[in-house]
């Protein structure tokens, strides 16, 4: 292992930052929400500055305005405005629902306004010089239109007496707000404006006979540290709150009635580029091209969905709630600054809704049983099985381990450093340098093969003494890593789709001195995945460890069909197909994860002497990452509470923590994590006093709920789910109509 003495000890000011609990991503669905009834992409083939959507029509504009059909993906036509570059658009209000979305206002770079008839594809009115600088935004409030320029001047266009609608021919009321506005959004009759890290709320009011009434709040600031504001959104189902995205991956939440910040939620390490309230959920896009969907009604927020929507940063996101009662669905449009491709997503998340609804009713078409799994993770420090016989305590280890449970159905051994990774003759030089002689390489391979076989034989012999009969399900190796899984003989015929994969993370992913072994299979109709990993060493190497686990989790493993008569959605979760770890319904990750304690050795030893494990765990790097890092890939996983002392680093042959010159700080390097909401029930989590290695082995005992799907009953259940979906759509249509009449058509 690399030098990981306290000389490499570091701390971070970010450790003291306190935010609301990060969103729960344990049930996130990764399948892109593609609308099957509509084209997925529209290639615009010209630079797009702004987009808008109303019902069937998508509007794109910059040097020319084009109208697209969301139903066909075709270009309905274009509206020319020579020498004028459009920088803002908004649909003009209408008196009749049927006319909604037929007229659009276009704001230009030189401060002018155009009114265009979408159906006739022509400019019907225009007004030059309304603003003295570029129009940044056009906002609709009831029967008013508000236009805002980059100098902070807002023009308020109220309804005229003849038509009851705002007209470019009338004289607007004007007022200056603040400059350098990052974003603005209309909430009820208020304009919420974000600038830098502050929010200001304005209440413009138009009157034919009086000057504009303009109420301004004092600047509002987030209650916790944030980056600059980038975008804003409201959710129709949550009228009390206004959401602002920030360039440091946080979302601040403000109370509309109290005009205060009520929460700050860290959702990512990456810049939030766009947000939209879609149905009951908050859609958020990032500069990475990812889109996340959050249910913000719960604490912590629930990640409903996440997927790679674009290769580059997403520039805009558009949705129109009236689409639901015009089209019977709710398309969401995203576009990047460079691709000039409109991508259409299903805002109602139909496939996800049906899958979740089926899961809620799975008792109607599934039968269940409980199996038990015993998992042992251990960095053996290149010890040979024969070395366990040197002391009476060590010789009893496997017997004691296997008696932890009453003949479990699955026994999983996940070992690390089966060969000595500190021994340069075995690894760094002999394994990876191409100039080594073939004879030396052959000797190394022979040594490693001997170690694997010796341990497999030893484990097989130990398991053979149990009352039940077991068979070897699968074993695999990767340099020092070794996984060996035994299963009760009577269960083996219920196994299908058995596969193994390895992931190399050592030396930048080139070699397997660090990495993971992934073994997954289907038992009855439940998918199960076991991951045995060895992450980057070193006291201060938190980021390399995080990167290792991210690479492991993101690796695609070859799939060869689901191996079951059940539907794929019943076997795998999160919209997956079994090609990734988190696609599996039941997941375990064990190994020498190498996360340390962010304290110096002296205070750690004092806490251990006092038995203050809970206090010491507050400085555990892995637990800290779970609390502080929204992008940490183990966040969907859980760990049974630790009640045993640190498992590393001991003097070999003793119970004394490292007494060498380096005097490494003790740490809980060896861990077992699991993910399977409602499916995994931990029973025991413990360690053993085995002294042949500088690590102590750790075991976990778990009850696992697995299922069998009845195909005929499933067909009936699916039809019932479809019926419930249709009821949900009708309910959503009624709510959207009510919202439109109560809010959009309200005359103030």
XYZ file of C-alpha atoms in Angstrom:
748
model
C 0.000 0.000 0.000
C 1.079 3.592 -0.471
C 2.347 5.802 2.355
C -0.702 6.788 4.352
C 0.886 8.120 7.522
C -0.445 11.148 9.362
C 1.984 13.326 7.396
C -0.628 13.239 4.626
C -3.417 14.342 6.989
C -5.655 17.107 5.570
C -8.870 18.746 6.583
C -11.345 20.823 4.571
C -13.378 23.861 5.529
C -16.235 22.282 3.623
C -16.489 19.665 6.344
C -18.059 22.281 8.620
C -20.651 23.419 6.108
C -24.163 22.393 7.102
C -26.934 22.033 4.544
C -30.273 20.336 4.459
C -29.995 16.615 3.971
C -29.099 15.736 0.407
C -31.816 14.261 -1.810
C -32.468 10.547 -1.463
C -31.348 8.893 -4.701
C -31.853 5.289 -3.603
C -34.810 4.774 -5.959
C -33.790 7.027 -8.847
C -34.705 5.870 -12.344
C -32.041 6.269 -15.038
C -34.131 5.537 -18.136
C -34.567 8.653 -20.317
C -38.277 9.685 -20.301
C -38.816 9.533 -24.037
C -42.282 10.380 -25.324
C -43.227 7.482 -27.561
C -46.083 9.376 -29.209
C -43.870 12.240 -30.391
C -40.515 12.723 -32.109
C -37.636 12.676 -29.641
C -35.450 15.248 -31.375
C -35.956 18.214 -33.694
C -32.857 19.333 -35.570
C -33.214 23.095 -36.018
C -30.054 23.592 -38.110
C -29.536 27.185 -37.004
C -28.377 29.017 -33.886
C -31.119 29.139 -31.263
C -31.187 31.939 -28.720
C -34.556 31.375 -27.043
C -37.328 28.750 -27.019
C -40.957 28.592 -25.965
C -43.777 26.073 -26.114
C -47.559 26.348 -26.041
C -49.725 23.380 -26.860
C -48.689 21.889 -30.177
C -46.221 24.613 -31.124
C -42.574 25.056 -30.211
C -41.055 28.424 -31.032
C -37.321 28.900 -31.601
C -35.812 32.258 -32.360
C -32.691 34.327 -32.876
C -32.097 35.865 -36.324
C -35.236 34.144 -37.568
C -38.255 32.770 -35.730
C -39.361 29.247 -36.585
C -42.476 27.367 -35.578
C -42.271 23.606 -35.040
C -44.931 20.977 -34.474
C -44.310 18.962 -31.335
C -46.524 16.232 -32.810
C -44.591 15.686 -36.022
C -41.252 17.386 -35.400
C -41.641 19.248 -38.667
C -41.143 22.946 -39.254
C -44.565 24.572 -39.683
C -42.977 27.718 -41.055
C -40.803 30.695 -40.228
C -41.337 34.355 -39.442
C -38.767 36.701 -40.848
C -37.480 39.801 -39.074
C -34.445 40.963 -41.085
C -31.591 42.596 -39.156
C -33.318 41.918 -35.822
C -31.967 39.381 -33.347
C -34.534 38.041 -30.886
C -33.380 37.697 -27.270
C -36.651 37.000 -25.408
C -40.060 35.481 -26.157
C -43.387 34.915 -24.406
C -46.873 33.939 -25.486
C -49.469 36.685 -25.269
C -52.553 35.981 -23.108
C -55.855 35.251 -24.812
C -59.486 35.552 -23.791
C -60.376 32.041 -24.943
C -58.549 28.848 -24.053
C -58.741 27.768 -27.697
C -56.781 30.870 -28.742
C -54.035 30.321 -26.182
C -50.602 30.157 -27.813
C -51.569 31.767 -31.112
C -49.834 35.133 -30.574
C -46.267 35.624 -29.391
C -44.189 38.642 -28.360
C -40.546 38.808 -29.407
C -38.014 41.071 -27.670
C -34.942 42.094 -29.621
C -31.321 42.913 -28.928
C -31.832 46.582 -29.795
C -34.751 46.975 -27.363
C -37.646 46.577 -29.787
C -40.754 44.405 -29.566
C -42.502 42.351 -32.226
C -45.918 40.702 -32.099
C -46.313 37.657 -34.334
C -49.284 35.524 -35.315
C -48.130 31.907 -35.107
C -50.893 30.525 -37.299
C -50.511 33.163 -40.006
C -46.692 33.116 -39.691
C -46.332 36.879 -39.892
C -45.508 39.953 -37.836
C -48.768 41.744 -36.961
C -47.344 44.603 -34.878
C -44.000 45.995 -33.854
C -42.573 48.723 -31.663
C -39.018 49.994 -31.985
C -37.076 51.669 -29.202
C -39.374 50.606 -26.373
C -36.240 49.813 -24.387
C -32.832 51.431 -24.765
C -30.959 48.153 -24.284
C -31.360 44.468 -25.013
C -34.576 42.889 -23.779
C -33.610 40.029 -21.447
C -37.043 38.714 -20.588
C -40.758 38.919 -21.348
C -43.088 37.806 -18.581
C -46.794 37.224 -18.490
C -48.930 38.104 -15.463
C -52.663 37.616 -15.888
C -53.599 39.913 -18.777
C -50.424 41.959 -18.464
C -47.102 41.568 -20.229
C -43.885 42.724 -18.537
C -40.699 43.341 -20.523
C -37.318 43.672 -18.820
C -34.065 44.925 -20.349
C -30.454 44.387 -19.328
C -30.252 47.859 -17.775
C -32.938 46.871 -15.271
C -35.863 48.822 -16.736
C -39.224 47.072 -16.711
C -42.120 48.077 -18.979
C -45.624 47.044 -17.904
C -48.184 46.513 -20.649
C -51.684 46.295 -19.259
C -54.908 45.275 -21.029
C -56.537 47.999 -23.095
C -60.206 48.899 -22.660
C -61.265 47.746 -26.124
C -59.782 44.228 -26.354
C -58.966 43.461 -22.737
C -55.481 42.411 -23.892
C -52.097 44.167 -23.846
C -51.263 45.943 -27.102
C -47.961 47.235 -28.457
C -49.771 50.345 -29.701
C -50.509 51.533 -26.169
C -48.176 53.369 -23.825
C -46.525 51.113 -21.233
C -45.744 52.101 -17.663
C -42.067 52.102 -16.866
C -39.934 51.573 -13.779
C -36.279 50.788 -13.182
C -35.321 47.861 -10.968
C -31.792 46.487 -10.696
C -29.191 45.841 -13.352
C -27.252 42.646 -14.064
C -30.262 40.450 -13.462
C -29.379 36.761 -13.656
C -32.961 35.552 -13.859
C -36.525 36.647 -13.154
C -39.817 34.826 -12.705
C -43.423 35.898 -12.182
C -45.077 34.392 -9.112
C -48.698 35.431 -8.711
C -48.537 39.218 -9.226
C -44.929 39.553 -8.103
C -41.667 39.607 -10.030
C -38.938 37.660 -8.272
C -35.503 38.707 -9.493
C -32.217 36.919 -8.819
C -28.929 38.760 -8.994
C -25.587 37.428 -7.723
C -26.538 35.761 -4.424
C -29.577 37.930 -3.647
C -33.277 37.811 -4.444
C -35.477 40.887 -4.679
C -39.253 40.810 -5.006
C -41.164 43.513 -6.898
C -44.878 44.153 -7.298
C -45.482 46.201 -10.423
C -49.100 47.227 -11.058
C -50.573 48.741 -14.207
C -53.310 51.367 -14.179
C -54.657 53.435 -17.058
C -55.134 56.498 -14.902
C -52.308 56.313 -12.400
C -48.574 55.907 -12.411
C -47.274 52.392 -11.984
C -47.438 51.200 -8.408
C -44.126 49.614 -7.508
C -43.556 47.807 -4.220
C -40.038 46.553 -3.518
C -38.874 44.206 -0.792
C -35.502 44.405 0.874
C -32.975 42.010 -0.744
C -33.447 38.433 0.402
C -30.468 36.148 0.910
C -30.102 32.426 1.404
C -29.754 31.242 4.972
C -26.644 29.211 4.092
C -23.671 29.795 1.770
C -24.455 29.517 -1.946
C -22.979 30.452 -5.282
C -24.472 32.975 -7.685
C -28.065 32.546 -8.846
C -28.511 31.120 -12.344
C -32.206 30.290 -12.788
C -35.580 30.079 -11.054
C -38.743 27.981 -11.090
C -42.100 27.477 -9.417
C -44.192 24.326 -9.123
C -47.919 24.685 -9.714
C -48.662 22.091 -7.040
C -46.528 24.038 -4.532
C -47.611 27.697 -4.830
C -45.992 28.679 -1.526
C -42.377 28.230 -2.624
C -40.029 29.759 -5.193
C -36.889 27.848 -6.183
C -33.574 29.401 -7.277
C -30.703 27.418 -8.787
C -27.073 28.365 -8.115
C -23.794 27.886 -9.913
C -22.392 25.751 -7.079
C -25.042 23.062 -7.427
C -27.377 24.281 -4.699
C -31.067 25.217 -4.763
C -32.385 27.878 -2.381
C -36.058 27.788 -1.465
C -38.050 30.914 -0.558
C -41.442 31.332 1.033
C -43.752 33.395 -1.161
C -45.949 34.541 1.722
C -43.231 35.213 4.309
C -40.598 36.496 1.873
C -37.789 34.580 3.560
C -35.409 31.788 2.589
C -36.661 28.590 4.178
C -34.104 26.075 2.916
C -30.919 25.506 0.947
C -30.472 22.066 -0.589
C -27.200 20.852 -2.073
C -28.098 18.696 -5.064
C -24.853 18.596 -7.029
C -21.276 19.809 -7.297
C -22.050 21.173 -10.766
C -23.676 24.382 -11.954
C -27.452 24.401 -12.186
C -28.223 25.750 -15.663
C -32.026 25.543 -15.922
C -35.069 24.553 -13.871
C -38.769 24.052 -14.449
C -41.755 23.024 -12.399
C -43.327 20.079 -14.220
C -46.453 18.576 -12.686
C -45.641 17.899 -9.041
C -41.892 17.784 -9.578
C -38.890 20.069 -9.974
C -36.809 19.386 -13.091
C -33.200 20.565 -12.872
C -30.474 20.526 -15.526
C -26.731 20.897 -15.093
C -23.713 21.954 -17.094
C -22.841 18.255 -17.397
C -25.878 17.693 -19.632
C -27.641 15.710 -16.904
C -31.284 16.240 -15.942
C -32.637 15.328 -12.516
C -36.265 15.187 -11.425
C -36.976 15.835 -7.734
C -40.031 15.283 -5.594
C -39.649 18.287 -3.284
C -42.745 17.500 -1.231
C -40.726 15.219 1.061
C -37.711 15.678 3.309
C -35.171 14.826 2.165
C -36.086 15.471 -1.456
C -36.527 12.319 -3.500
C -34.603 11.880 -6.752
C -37.258 10.463 -9.041
C -35.130 10.349 -12.147
C -31.713 11.210 -13.553
C -30.333 10.731 -17.047
C -27.828 12.076 -19.540
C -29.962 14.340 -21.706
C -27.203 16.092 -23.687
C -23.449 15.901 -24.181
C -23.010 19.582 -23.351
C -24.419 22.111 -20.874
C -28.174 22.546 -21.116
C -29.055 26.143 -21.910
C -32.849 26.176 -21.681
C -35.751 24.102 -20.455
C -39.347 24.872 -21.462
C -42.726 23.440 -20.497
C -46.309 24.616 -20.941
C -48.890 23.359 -18.484
C -51.741 23.959 -20.951
C -50.263 21.220 -23.152
C -51.841 18.621 -20.910
C -55.375 19.591 -21.860
C -54.464 20.409 -25.459
C -52.391 17.333 -26.242
C -53.189 14.929 -23.418
C -49.512 14.878 -22.451
C -46.873 17.250 -21.102
C -43.770 17.623 -23.283
C -40.647 19.207 -21.769
C -38.123 20.748 -24.156
C -34.379 21.003 -23.493
C -31.691 22.517 -25.686
C -27.961 23.228 -25.365
C -26.067 26.306 -26.488
C -24.173 24.416 -29.191
C -26.219 21.458 -30.497
C -29.255 23.414 -31.784
C -31.326 20.290 -31.282
C -34.641 20.402 -29.457
C -35.042 17.304 -27.310
C -38.547 16.353 -26.206
C -39.146 14.538 -22.912
C -42.214 13.093 -21.255
C -43.057 15.512 -18.458
C -45.664 13.118 -17.078
C -43.110 10.289 -16.764
C -45.617 7.683 -17.900
C -43.289 4.674 -17.907
C -41.973 5.518 -14.450
C -45.481 6.084 -13.134
C -46.616 2.671 -14.369
C -43.542 0.908 -12.976
C -43.909 2.519 -9.560
C -47.615 1.774 -9.525
C -46.931 -1.860 -10.374
C -44.355 -2.048 -7.588
C -46.911 -0.675 -5.142
C -49.277 -3.484 -6.182
C -46.703 -6.267 -6.630
C -48.374 -8.316 -3.887
C -51.219 -8.820 -6.377
C -49.035 -10.742 -8.839
C -45.935 -11.831 -6.901
C -45.196 -14.401 -4.225
C -42.338 -13.775 -1.796
C -39.892 -15.672 0.341
C -36.944 -14.710 2.533
C -33.396 -15.958 2.137
C -30.396 -15.159 4.294
C -26.971 -13.981 3.152
C -23.726 -13.943 5.122
C -21.085 -11.601 3.702
C -17.479 -11.402 4.867
C -15.032 -8.739 3.702
C -11.374 -8.969 4.656
C -8.054 -7.544 3.547
C -6.018 -10.673 4.267
C -2.659 -8.945 3.796
C -1.380 -11.767 1.558
C -1.719 -14.269 4.392
C -1.906 -17.918 3.407
C -4.704 -20.117 4.720
C -2.129 -22.188 6.601
C -1.187 -19.127 8.662
C -4.638 -19.221 10.266
C -3.520 -22.392 12.057
C -0.673 -20.704 13.932
C -2.889 -19.632 16.875
C -5.994 -21.175 18.366
C -7.959 -17.913 17.990
C -7.154 -17.518 14.299
C -7.820 -21.172 13.575
C -11.365 -20.812 14.857
C -12.136 -17.750 12.720
C -13.993 -19.383 9.823
C -15.866 -21.732 12.120
C -16.971 -18.775 14.241
C -17.886 -16.750 11.176
C -20.004 -19.490 9.632
C -21.796 -20.129 12.905
C -22.912 -16.476 12.972
C -25.955 -17.628 11.020
C -27.945 -20.821 11.001
C -26.854 -22.129 7.592
C -27.473 -19.014 5.442
C -28.660 -19.519 1.877
C -25.778 -17.465 0.445
C -22.220 -17.173 1.780
C -20.125 -14.454 0.155
C -16.393 -14.036 0.747
C -14.895 -10.801 -0.577
C -11.121 -10.661 0.006
C -8.559 -7.994 -0.804
C -4.757 -8.236 -1.035
C -4.742 -11.941 -1.551
C -1.235 -11.256 -2.848
C 1.117 -8.777 -1.220
C 0.573 -5.408 -2.900
C 3.478 -3.884 -0.988
C 5.820 -6.528 -2.382
C 7.282 -4.961 -5.483
C 8.319 -8.346 -6.832
C 4.687 -9.325 -7.010
C 2.867 -6.254 -8.211
C 4.035 -2.826 -9.234
C 7.155 -4.023 -11.027
C 6.553 -7.638 -11.803
C 2.956 -7.236 -12.938
C 2.957 -3.997 -14.846
C 6.382 -3.273 -16.348
C 6.605 -4.619 -19.858
C 10.393 -5.034 -19.648
C 10.212 -7.827 -17.058
C 11.280 -11.194 -18.298
C 8.603 -13.666 -19.250
C 9.951 -16.082 -16.663
C 9.408 -13.577 -13.854
C 5.865 -12.891 -15.036
C 5.095 -16.574 -15.161
C 6.370 -16.971 -11.608
C 4.134 -14.166 -10.423
C 1.080 -15.627 -12.124
C 1.887 -19.024 -10.673
C 2.157 -17.521 -7.180
C -1.165 -15.720 -7.526
C -2.924 -18.791 -8.912
C -1.627 -20.808 -5.976
C -3.010 -18.232 -3.530
C -6.439 -18.197 -5.165
C -6.653 -21.984 -5.221
C -5.385 -22.358 -1.671
C -8.002 -19.958 -0.309
C -10.807 -21.432 -2.404
C -9.970 -24.925 -1.208
C -9.793 -23.696 2.383
C -13.143 -21.899 2.170
C -14.787 -24.868 0.464
C -13.543 -27.167 3.207
C -14.846 -24.820 5.926
C -18.288 -24.548 4.323
C -18.490 -28.325 3.945
C -18.771 -28.708 7.729
C -22.095 -26.860 7.837
C -25.268 -28.886 8.249
C -26.649 -27.903 4.832
C -25.044 -28.873 1.558
C -23.457 -25.995 -0.367
C -22.011 -25.645 -3.855
C -19.668 -23.062 -5.286
C -21.824 -20.641 -7.273
C -18.985 -18.557 -8.721
C -15.551 -17.187 -7.928
C -13.473 -14.526 -9.651
C -10.186 -12.704 -9.139
C -8.461 -9.432 -10.023
C -4.823 -9.264 -8.897
C -5.288 -9.060 -5.106
C -9.080 -9.129 -5.145
C -10.924 -12.399 -4.789
C -14.655 -13.148 -4.530
C -16.072 -16.568 -3.746
C -19.828 -17.227 -3.422
C -21.401 -20.388 -2.078
C -25.092 -21.215 -2.262
C -27.236 -23.964 -0.821
C -27.420 -26.772 -3.340
C -31.213 -26.712 -3.426
C -31.161 -23.033 -4.461
C -28.777 -23.368 -7.385
C -31.429 -24.435 -9.868
C -33.282 -21.154 -9.132
C -30.280 -19.141 -10.334
C -30.142 -17.628 -13.821
C -28.213 -14.947 -15.659
C -25.051 -15.568 -13.619
C -22.258 -13.242 -14.731
C -19.016 -11.792 -13.421
C -17.124 -8.639 -14.390
C -14.067 -6.788 -13.165
C -13.248 -3.088 -13.060
C -9.661 -1.852 -12.869
C -9.120 1.482 -11.108
C -5.432 1.219 -10.187
C -2.944 3.467 -11.954
C -5.668 5.451 -13.679
C -7.751 2.405 -14.527
C -4.946 0.621 -16.383
C -4.278 -2.074 -13.828
C -6.086 -4.173 -11.284
C -4.076 -3.527 -8.114
C -7.195 -1.529 -7.165
C -10.694 -2.039 -8.520
C -13.687 -4.310 -8.107
C -15.154 -7.707 -8.870
C -18.859 -7.636 -9.743
C -20.896 -10.845 -9.579
C -24.593 -10.669 -10.317
C -27.411 -13.103 -10.975
C -31.158 -13.588 -10.798
C -32.648 -15.670 -7.999
C -36.289 -16.526 -8.683
C -37.337 -13.175 -10.251
C -35.117 -10.888 -8.148
C -31.826 -9.483 -9.432
C -28.892 -9.560 -7.004
C -25.445 -7.975 -7.340
C -22.356 -8.358 -5.139
C -19.449 -5.929 -5.504
C -16.091 -6.567 -3.849
C -13.798 -3.540 -4.098
C -10.423 -2.176 -3.058
C -10.197 1.616 -3.311
C -7.297 4.063 -3.369
C -5.171 4.108 -0.216
C -3.755 7.092 1.672
C -5.028 9.250 4.510
C -5.803 12.247 2.302
C -6.967 10.478 -0.873
C -10.695 10.983 -0.398
C -11.222 12.251 -3.949
C -9.368 9.328 -5.582
C -11.482 6.941 -3.492
C -14.635 8.765 -4.565
C -13.491 8.539 -8.175
C -12.795 4.830 -7.807
C -16.275 4.087 -6.511
C -17.790 6.308 -9.230
C -15.901 4.407 -11.933
C -17.069 1.109 -10.476
C -20.700 2.182 -10.260
C -20.717 3.665 -13.762
C -19.152 0.662 -15.469
C -21.442 -1.269 -17.766
C -21.380 -5.016 -17.296
C -22.275 -7.299 -20.191
C -25.819 -8.592 -20.043
C -27.194 -11.607 -21.871
C -30.909 -11.313 -21.259
C -32.827 -11.440 -18.042
C -32.951 -15.203 -17.840
C -36.483 -15.196 -16.480
C -40.047 -15.417 -17.715
C -40.841 -12.156 -15.891
C -40.865 -8.724 -17.474
C -37.525 -6.873 -17.339
C -39.136 -4.107 -15.258
C -39.934 -6.755 -12.624
C -36.358 -8.040 -12.518
C -34.429 -4.770 -12.569
C -35.089 -1.390 -10.998
C -34.543 2.258 -11.842
C -35.341 1.812 -15.518
C -32.281 -0.393 -15.925
C -31.653 -3.495 -18.020
C -29.084 -5.220 -15.821
C -26.093 -3.654 -17.536
C -25.156 -1.524 -14.499
C -24.775 -2.255 -10.793
C -27.636 -0.048 -9.660
C -30.009 -1.730 -12.104
C -30.203 -4.622 -9.664
C -32.963 -4.791 -7.119
C -30.615 -6.018 -4.382
C -27.036 -4.701 -4.200
C -24.163 -5.196 -1.775
C -20.822 -3.373 -1.901
C -18.059 -4.615 0.389
C -14.335 -4.179 0.560
C -11.317 -2.334 1.826
C -12.725 1.054 0.953
C -9.772 2.762 2.630
C -11.738 5.731 3.995
C -9.978 7.046 7.082
C -10.699 9.134 10.161
C -10.109 12.857 9.683
C -8.317 13.280 13.000
C -4.760 12.874 14.199
C -3.755 9.676 15.917
C -3.509 11.038 19.481
C -7.163 12.166 19.855
C -8.319 9.028 18.060
C -6.491 6.801 20.517
C -7.925 8.741 23.465
C -11.477 8.317 22.144
C -10.884 4.592 21.624
C -9.646 4.255 25.188
C -12.867 5.910 26.396
C -15.025 3.807 24.073
C -16.333 6.934 22.278
C -17.015 5.226 18.958
C -20.010 7.429 18.080
C -17.925 10.566 18.532
C -15.118 9.062 16.485
C -17.503 8.093 13.677
C -18.383 11.773 13.248
C -14.938 12.143 11.654
C -15.172 9.040 9.475
C -14.432 10.106 5.892
C -16.971 7.762 4.335
C -19.825 8.908 6.555
C -18.775 12.506 5.933
C -18.979 11.982 2.174
C -22.460 10.530 2.562
C -23.539 13.648 4.450
C -21.658 16.361 2.567
C -21.147 15.198 -1.013
C -24.322 15.096 -3.147
C -22.469 13.352 -5.966
C -21.062 10.534 -3.834
C -22.009 7.307 -5.575
C -22.615 5.330 -2.378
C -25.361 7.702 -1.254
C -28.152 5.323 -2.329
C -26.650 2.681 -0.030
C -27.008 2.035 3.698
C -24.764 0.575 6.359
C -25.787 -1.145 9.576
C -24.598 0.959 12.563
C -20.952 0.344 13.454
C -20.448 -0.874 17.029
C -16.939 -2.322 16.669
C -13.552 -0.566 16.858
C -11.604 0.468 13.725
C -10.470 -2.511 11.663
C -7.149 -0.998 10.491
C -4.175 -0.797 11.094
C -2.990 -3.445 13.549
C 0.459 -4.811 14.206
C 0.356 -8.291 12.742
C 0.037 -10.907 15.445
C -1.290 -8.496 18.071
C -4.228 -6.327 19.117
C -2.119 -3.173 19.053
C -2.727 -0.429 16.491
C 0.246 0.448 14.283
C 3.328 0.935 16.474
C 5.717 1.388 13.560
C 7.484 4.628 12.823
C 4.548 5.800 10.684
C 2.022 5.217 13.492
C -0.956 5.283 11.154
C -4.258 6.476 12.566
C -6.788 3.661 13.131
C -9.683 3.651 10.660
C -12.791 1.751 9.595
C -11.417 0.826 6.171
C -13.385 -2.396 5.848
C -17.104 -1.948 5.219
C -20.274 -3.540 3.862
C -22.974 -1.383 2.260
C -26.316 -2.467 0.854
C -29.147 -1.064 -1.270
C -32.586 -2.591 -1.675
C -35.381 -0.516 -0.131
C -37.905 -2.838 1.476
C -35.901 -5.881 0.338
C -32.848 -6.067 2.638
C -33.067 -6.370 6.414
C -29.734 -6.293 8.287
C -29.385 -8.581 11.289
C -25.773 -8.305 12.432
C -22.621 -6.324 11.602
C -19.449 -7.311 13.400
C -15.724 -7.927 13.280
C -13.402 -10.752 14.378
C -10.073 -10.894 16.205
C -7.898 -12.458 13.525
C -4.264 -11.419 13.784
C -2.582 -12.710 10.607
C -3.347 -9.431 8.787
C -3.164 -5.736 9.660
C -6.933 -5.605 8.935
C -9.705 -7.267 10.896
C -12.368 -9.160 8.904
C -15.919 -7.760 8.961
C -19.116 -9.718 8.398
C -22.729 -8.784 7.832
C -25.798 -10.989 8.092
C -28.894 -10.012 6.108
C -32.392 -11.255 5.415
C -33.326 -10.691 1.764
C -36.872 -10.662 0.404
C -37.056 -12.165 -3.080
C -40.025 -12.627 -5.372
C -41.553 -14.836 -8.034
C -43.800 -13.234 -10.659
C -47.012 -14.881 -11.840
C -47.223 -13.911 -15.528
C -50.988 -14.177 -15.867
C -51.673 -12.216 -12.695
C -49.174 -9.635 -13.858
C -51.133 -9.037 -17.068
C -54.243 -8.322 -15.027
C -52.302 -6.061 -12.663
C -50.827 -4.119 -15.583
C -54.263 -3.480 -17.064
C -55.407 -2.151 -13.698
C -52.329 0.083 -13.571
C -53.116 1.441 -17.047
C -56.652 2.211 -15.893
C -55.255 4.078 -12.882
C -52.908 5.952 -15.207
C -55.783 7.118 -17.389
C -57.604 8.344 -14.274
C -54.450 10.200 -13.256
C -54.215 11.881 -16.672
C -57.827 13.058 -16.481
C -57.250 14.393 -12.989
C -54.132 16.235 -14.208
C -56.099 17.768 -17.091
C -58.776 19.062 -14.724
C -56.168 20.539 -12.399
C -54.396 22.234 -15.304
C -57.643 23.772 -16.580
C -58.486 25.021 -13.102
C -55.012 26.492 -12.699
C -55.268 28.212 -16.066
C -58.604 29.840 -15.291
C -57.722 30.831 -11.731
C -54.260 32.180 -12.418
C -53.489 32.794 -16.062
C -56.876 34.304 -16.872
C -57.204 36.299 -13.652
C -57.648 40.066 -14.187
C -56.059 42.005 -11.402
